[in-house]
mmCIF file of C-alpha atoms and ligand atoms in Angstrom:
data_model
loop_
_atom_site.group_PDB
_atom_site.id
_atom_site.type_symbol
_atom_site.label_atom_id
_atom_site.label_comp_id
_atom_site.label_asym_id
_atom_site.label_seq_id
_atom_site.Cartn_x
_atom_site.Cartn_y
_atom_site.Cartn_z
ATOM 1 C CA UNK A 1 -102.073 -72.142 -73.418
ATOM 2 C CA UNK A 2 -101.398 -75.408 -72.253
ATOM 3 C CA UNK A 3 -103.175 -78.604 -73.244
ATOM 4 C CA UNK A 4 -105.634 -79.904 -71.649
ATOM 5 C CA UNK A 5 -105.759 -83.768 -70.433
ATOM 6 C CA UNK A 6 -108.932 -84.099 -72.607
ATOM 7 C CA UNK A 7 -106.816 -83.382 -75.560
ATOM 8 C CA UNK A 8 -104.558 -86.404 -74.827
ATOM 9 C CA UNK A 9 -107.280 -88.405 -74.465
ATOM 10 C CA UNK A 10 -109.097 -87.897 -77.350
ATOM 11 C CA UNK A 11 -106.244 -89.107 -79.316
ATOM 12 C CA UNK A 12 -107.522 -91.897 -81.528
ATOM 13 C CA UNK A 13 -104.170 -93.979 -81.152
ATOM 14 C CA UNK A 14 -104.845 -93.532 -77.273
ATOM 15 C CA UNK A 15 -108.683 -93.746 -77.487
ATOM 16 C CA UNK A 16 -107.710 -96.974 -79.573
ATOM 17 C CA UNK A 17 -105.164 -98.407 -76.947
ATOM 18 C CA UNK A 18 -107.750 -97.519 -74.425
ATOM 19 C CA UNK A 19 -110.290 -99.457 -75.945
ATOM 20 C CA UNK A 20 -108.333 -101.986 -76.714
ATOM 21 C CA UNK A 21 -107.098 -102.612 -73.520
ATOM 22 C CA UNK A 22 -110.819 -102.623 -71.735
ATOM 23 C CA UNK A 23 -111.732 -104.998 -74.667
ATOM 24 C CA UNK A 24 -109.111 -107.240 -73.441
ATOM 25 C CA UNK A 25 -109.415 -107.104 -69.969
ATOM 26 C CA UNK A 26 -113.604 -107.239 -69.886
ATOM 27 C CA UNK A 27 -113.024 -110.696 -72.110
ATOM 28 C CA UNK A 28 -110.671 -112.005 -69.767
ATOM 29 C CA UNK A 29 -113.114 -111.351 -66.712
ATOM 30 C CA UNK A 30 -115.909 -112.304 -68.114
ATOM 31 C CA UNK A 31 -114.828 -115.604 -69.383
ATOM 32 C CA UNK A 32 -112.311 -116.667 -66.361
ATOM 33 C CA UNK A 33 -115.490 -118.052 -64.796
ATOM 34 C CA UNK A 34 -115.293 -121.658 -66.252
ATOM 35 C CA UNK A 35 -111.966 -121.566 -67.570
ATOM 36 C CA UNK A 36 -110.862 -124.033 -64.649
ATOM 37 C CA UNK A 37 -111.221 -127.791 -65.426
ATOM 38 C CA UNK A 38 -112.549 -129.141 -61.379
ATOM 39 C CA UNK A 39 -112.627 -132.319 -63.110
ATOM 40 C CA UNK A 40 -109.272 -133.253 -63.493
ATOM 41 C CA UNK A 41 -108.231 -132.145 -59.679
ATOM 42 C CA UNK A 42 -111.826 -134.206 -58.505
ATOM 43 C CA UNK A 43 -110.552 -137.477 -60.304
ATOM 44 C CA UNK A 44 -107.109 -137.122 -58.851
ATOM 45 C CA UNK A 45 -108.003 -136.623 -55.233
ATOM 46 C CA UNK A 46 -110.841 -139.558 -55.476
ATOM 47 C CA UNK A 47 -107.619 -141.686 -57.411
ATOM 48 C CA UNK A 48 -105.012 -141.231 -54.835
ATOM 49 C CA UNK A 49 -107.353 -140.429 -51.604
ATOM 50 C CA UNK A 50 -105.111 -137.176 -51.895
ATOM 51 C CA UNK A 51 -106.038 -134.134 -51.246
ATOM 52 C CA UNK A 52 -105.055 -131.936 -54.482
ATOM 53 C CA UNK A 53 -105.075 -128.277 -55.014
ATOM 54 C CA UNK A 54 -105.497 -125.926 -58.503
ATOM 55 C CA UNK A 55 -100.709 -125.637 -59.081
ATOM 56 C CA UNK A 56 -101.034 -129.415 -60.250
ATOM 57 C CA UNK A 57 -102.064 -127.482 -63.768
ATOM 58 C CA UNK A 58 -101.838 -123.920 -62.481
ATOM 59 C CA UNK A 59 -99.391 -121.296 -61.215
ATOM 60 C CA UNK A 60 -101.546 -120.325 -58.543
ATOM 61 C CA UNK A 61 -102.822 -122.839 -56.017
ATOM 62 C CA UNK A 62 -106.822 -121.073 -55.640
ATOM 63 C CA UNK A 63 -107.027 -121.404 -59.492
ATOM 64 C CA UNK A 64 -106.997 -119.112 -62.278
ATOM 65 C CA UNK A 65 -110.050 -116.571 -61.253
ATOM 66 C CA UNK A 66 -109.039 -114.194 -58.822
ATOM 67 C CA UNK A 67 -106.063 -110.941 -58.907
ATOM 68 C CA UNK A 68 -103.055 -112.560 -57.380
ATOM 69 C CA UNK A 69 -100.052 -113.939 -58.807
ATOM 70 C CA UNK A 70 -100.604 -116.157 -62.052
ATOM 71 C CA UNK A 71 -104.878 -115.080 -61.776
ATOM 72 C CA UNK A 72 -106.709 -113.850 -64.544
ATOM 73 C CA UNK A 73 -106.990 -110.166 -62.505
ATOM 74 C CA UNK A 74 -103.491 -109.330 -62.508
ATOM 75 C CA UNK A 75 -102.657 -110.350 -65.759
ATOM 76 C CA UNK A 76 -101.206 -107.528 -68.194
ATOM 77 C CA UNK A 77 -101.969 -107.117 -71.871
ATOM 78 C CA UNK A 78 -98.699 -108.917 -73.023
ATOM 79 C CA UNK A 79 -99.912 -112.069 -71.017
ATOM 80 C CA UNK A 80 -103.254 -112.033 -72.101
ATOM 81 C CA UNK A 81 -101.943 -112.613 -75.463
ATOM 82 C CA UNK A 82 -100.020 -115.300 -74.190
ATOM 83 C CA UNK A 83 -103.049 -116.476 -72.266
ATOM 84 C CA UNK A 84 -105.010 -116.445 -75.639
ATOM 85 C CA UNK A 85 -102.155 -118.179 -77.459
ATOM 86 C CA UNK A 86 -102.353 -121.397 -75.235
ATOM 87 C CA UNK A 87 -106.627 -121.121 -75.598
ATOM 88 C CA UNK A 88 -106.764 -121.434 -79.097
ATOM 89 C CA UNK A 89 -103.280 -124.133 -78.869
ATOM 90 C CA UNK A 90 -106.259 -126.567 -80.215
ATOM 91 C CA UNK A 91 -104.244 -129.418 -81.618
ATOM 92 C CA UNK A 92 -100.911 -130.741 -80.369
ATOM 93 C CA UNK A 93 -97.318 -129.721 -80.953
ATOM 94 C CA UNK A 94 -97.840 -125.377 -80.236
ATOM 95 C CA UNK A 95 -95.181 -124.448 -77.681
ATOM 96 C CA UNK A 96 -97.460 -122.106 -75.070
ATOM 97 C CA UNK A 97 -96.469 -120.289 -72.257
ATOM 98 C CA UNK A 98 -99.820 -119.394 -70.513
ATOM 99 C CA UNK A 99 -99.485 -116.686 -67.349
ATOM 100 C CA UNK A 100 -101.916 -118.868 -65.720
ATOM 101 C CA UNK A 101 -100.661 -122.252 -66.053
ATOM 102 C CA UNK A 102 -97.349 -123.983 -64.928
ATOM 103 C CA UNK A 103 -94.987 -126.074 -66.519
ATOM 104 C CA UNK A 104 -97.195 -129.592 -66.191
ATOM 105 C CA UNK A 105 -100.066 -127.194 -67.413
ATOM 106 C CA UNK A 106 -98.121 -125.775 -70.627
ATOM 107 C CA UNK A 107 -96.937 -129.145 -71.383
ATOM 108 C CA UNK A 108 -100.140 -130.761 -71.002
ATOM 109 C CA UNK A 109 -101.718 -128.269 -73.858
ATOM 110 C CA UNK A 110 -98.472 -128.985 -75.841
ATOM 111 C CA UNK A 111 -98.823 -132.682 -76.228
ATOM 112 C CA UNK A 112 -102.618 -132.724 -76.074
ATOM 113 C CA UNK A 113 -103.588 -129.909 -77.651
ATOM 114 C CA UNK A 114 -106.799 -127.602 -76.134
ATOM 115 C CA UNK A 115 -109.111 -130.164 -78.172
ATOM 116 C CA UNK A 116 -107.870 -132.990 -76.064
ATOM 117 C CA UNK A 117 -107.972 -131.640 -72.930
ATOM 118 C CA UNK A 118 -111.122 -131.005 -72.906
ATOM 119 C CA UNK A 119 -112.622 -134.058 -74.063
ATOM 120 C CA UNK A 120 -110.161 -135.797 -71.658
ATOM 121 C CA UNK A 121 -112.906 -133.875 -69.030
ATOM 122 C CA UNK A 122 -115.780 -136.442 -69.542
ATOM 123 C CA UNK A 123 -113.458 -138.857 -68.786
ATOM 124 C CA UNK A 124 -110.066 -137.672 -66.677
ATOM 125 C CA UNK A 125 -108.680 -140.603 -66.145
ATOM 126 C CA UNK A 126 -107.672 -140.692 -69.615
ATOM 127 C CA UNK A 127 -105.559 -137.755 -69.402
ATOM 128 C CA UNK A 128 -102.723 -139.516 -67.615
ATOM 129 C CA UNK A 129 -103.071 -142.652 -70.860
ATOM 130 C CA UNK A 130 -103.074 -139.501 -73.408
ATOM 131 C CA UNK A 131 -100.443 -137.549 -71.904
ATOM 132 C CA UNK A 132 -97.851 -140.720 -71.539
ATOM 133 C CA UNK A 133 -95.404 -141.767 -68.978
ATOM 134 C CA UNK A 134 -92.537 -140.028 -70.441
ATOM 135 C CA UNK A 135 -91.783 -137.139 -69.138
ATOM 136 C CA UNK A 136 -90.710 -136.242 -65.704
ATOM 137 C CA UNK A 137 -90.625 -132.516 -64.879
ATOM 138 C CA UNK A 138 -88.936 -132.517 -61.424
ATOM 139 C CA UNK A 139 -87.157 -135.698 -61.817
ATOM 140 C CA UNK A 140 -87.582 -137.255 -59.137
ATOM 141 C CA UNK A 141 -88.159 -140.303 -61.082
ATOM 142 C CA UNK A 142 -92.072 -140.886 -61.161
ATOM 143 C CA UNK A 143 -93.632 -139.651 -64.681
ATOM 144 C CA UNK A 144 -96.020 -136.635 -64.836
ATOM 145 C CA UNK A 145 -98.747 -138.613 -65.979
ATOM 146 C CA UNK A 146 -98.564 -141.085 -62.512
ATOM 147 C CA UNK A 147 -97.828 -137.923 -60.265
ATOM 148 C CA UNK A 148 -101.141 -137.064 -61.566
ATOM 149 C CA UNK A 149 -102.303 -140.204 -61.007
ATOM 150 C CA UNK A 150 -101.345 -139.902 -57.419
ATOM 151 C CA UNK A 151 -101.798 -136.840 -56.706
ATOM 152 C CA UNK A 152 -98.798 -135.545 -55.927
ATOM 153 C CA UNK A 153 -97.104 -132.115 -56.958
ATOM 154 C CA UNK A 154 -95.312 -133.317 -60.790
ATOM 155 C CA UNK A 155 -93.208 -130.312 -60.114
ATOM 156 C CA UNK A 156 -91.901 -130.631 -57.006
ATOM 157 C CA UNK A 157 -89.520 -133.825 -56.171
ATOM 158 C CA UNK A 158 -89.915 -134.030 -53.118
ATOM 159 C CA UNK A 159 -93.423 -134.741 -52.890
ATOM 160 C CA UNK A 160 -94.467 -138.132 -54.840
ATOM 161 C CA UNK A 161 -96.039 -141.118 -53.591
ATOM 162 C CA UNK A 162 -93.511 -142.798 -50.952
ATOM 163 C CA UNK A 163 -93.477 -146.229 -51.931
ATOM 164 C CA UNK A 164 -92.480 -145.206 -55.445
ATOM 165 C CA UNK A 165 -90.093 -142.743 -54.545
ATOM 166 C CA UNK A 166 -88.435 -145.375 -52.411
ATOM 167 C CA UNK A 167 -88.165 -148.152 -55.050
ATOM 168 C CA UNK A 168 -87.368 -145.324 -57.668
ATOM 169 C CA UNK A 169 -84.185 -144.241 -55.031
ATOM 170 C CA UNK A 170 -83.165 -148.095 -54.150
ATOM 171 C CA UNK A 171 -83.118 -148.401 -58.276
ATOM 172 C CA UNK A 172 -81.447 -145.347 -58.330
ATOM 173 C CA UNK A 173 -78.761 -146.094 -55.686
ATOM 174 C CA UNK A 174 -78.353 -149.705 -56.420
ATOM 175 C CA UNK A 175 -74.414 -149.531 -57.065
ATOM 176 C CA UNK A 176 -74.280 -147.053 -53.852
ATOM 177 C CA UNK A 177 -75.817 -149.203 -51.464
ATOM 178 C CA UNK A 178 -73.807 -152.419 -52.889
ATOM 179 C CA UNK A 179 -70.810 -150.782 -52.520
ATOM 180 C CA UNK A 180 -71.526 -149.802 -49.058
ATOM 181 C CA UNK A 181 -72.847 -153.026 -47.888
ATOM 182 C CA UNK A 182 -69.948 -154.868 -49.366
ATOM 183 C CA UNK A 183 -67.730 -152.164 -47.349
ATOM 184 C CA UNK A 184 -69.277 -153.045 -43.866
ATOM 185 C CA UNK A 185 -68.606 -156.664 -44.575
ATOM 186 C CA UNK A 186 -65.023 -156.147 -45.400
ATOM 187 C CA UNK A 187 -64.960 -153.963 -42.024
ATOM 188 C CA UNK A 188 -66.923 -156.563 -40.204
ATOM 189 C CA UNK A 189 -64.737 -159.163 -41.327
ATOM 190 C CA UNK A 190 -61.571 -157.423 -41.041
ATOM 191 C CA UNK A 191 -62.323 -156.427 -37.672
ATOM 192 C CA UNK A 192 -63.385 -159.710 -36.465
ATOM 193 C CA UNK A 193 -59.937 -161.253 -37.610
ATOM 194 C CA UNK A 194 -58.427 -158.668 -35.391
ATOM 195 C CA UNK A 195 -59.697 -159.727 -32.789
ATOM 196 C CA UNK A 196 -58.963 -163.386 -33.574
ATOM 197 C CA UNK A 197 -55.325 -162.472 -33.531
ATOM 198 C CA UNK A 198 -54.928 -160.625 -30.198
ATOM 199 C CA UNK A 199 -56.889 -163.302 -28.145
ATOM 200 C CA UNK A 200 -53.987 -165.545 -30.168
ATOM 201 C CA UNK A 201 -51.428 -163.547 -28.673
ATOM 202 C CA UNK A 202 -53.166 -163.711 -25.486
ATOM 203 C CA UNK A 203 -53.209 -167.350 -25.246
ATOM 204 C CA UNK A 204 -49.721 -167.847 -26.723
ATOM 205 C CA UNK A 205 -48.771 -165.086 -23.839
ATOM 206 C CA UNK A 206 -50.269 -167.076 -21.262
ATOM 207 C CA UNK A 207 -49.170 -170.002 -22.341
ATOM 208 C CA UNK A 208 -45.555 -169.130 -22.363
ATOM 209 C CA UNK A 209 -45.990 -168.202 -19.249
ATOM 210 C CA UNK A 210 -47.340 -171.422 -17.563
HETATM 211 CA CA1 CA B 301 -92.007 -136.507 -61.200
#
């Protein structure tokens, strides 16, 4: 005879996987309604007069609900116990990798801690203070903390606030666009003595001539 599938299933190391599984997975649906913090992304886009989506914090742009890429619904078991790491990352200093946050979002429960975040919520603009003007995750020269601020992408460096990424590049460039402006003078200058010598040997020409 062959076994039946009912067999396998009643396996208590299976049954117990099993359950374990649907434990996980009905706690992470049930709670990823409120697990996004609106009042962060609100504050930013009424800051800068930007319009801001979810990847400031998060991987995916719609958020953390949902079953696509970096959402609560697609999430397997191994990241759900990566997402639960970074949820009870309380207090400052726990590395985290959360599945549904990005690198700005990881680092923001690293320095903060959970705690911190969320009390930041009453009062977002104190997130940027908190968080500090140090780091720069896409260096493009314009801290984290002031991307947010402006609400531009911290991880991409091509988007920040123009004005800043202009003084940042002139600051940047300095000895560049010295050098090159001392260059055309040289060529300015060289060429206009150039000149000034053939219209000498023009008029010595015509001179010698007369
Ligand atoms: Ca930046």
């Amino acid at each position: 005879m062959f076994p039946t599938p009912m067999l396998k299933c009643n396996s208590p190391s299976v049954f117990l996987q099993v359950t374990f599984a649907s434990f996980i997975m009905s706690f992470g649906l049930c709670i990823q309604v409120g697990i996004a913090y609106p009042e962060f992304q609100q504050f930013s886009e009424k800051n800068s007069g930007r319009t801001t989506n979810c990847a400031s914090c998060h991987e995916n742009a719609t958020g953390p609900a949902g079953n696509g890429s970096g959402q609560i619904g697609s999430l397997t078991i191994e990241e759900f116990a990566k997402l639960n790491e970074a949820r009870t990352a309380f207090e400052p200093g726990k590395d985290v990798d959360s599945p549904i946050l990005n690198r700005f979002g990881d680092l923001l429960i690293k320095k903060l801690g959970k705690r911190k975040v969320l009390e930041d919520r009453k009062e977002p603009a104190k997130l940027a203070s908190d968080y500090g003007f140090q780091s720069d995750i896409d260096q493009d020269g314009i801290p984290d903390a002031q991307e947010f601020l402006d609400g531009t992408d911290p991880q991409n460096q091509h988007h920040g606030d123009a004005w800043r990424l202009f003084v940042v590049n002139i600051n940047r460039y300095a000895p560049h666009i010295i050098a090159a402006a001392i260059g055309v003078l040289l060529l300015d200058w060289g060429f206009a003595r150039m000149i000034g010598g053939f219209m000498a040997i023009k008029r010595a020409r015509k001179k010698r001539s007369t």
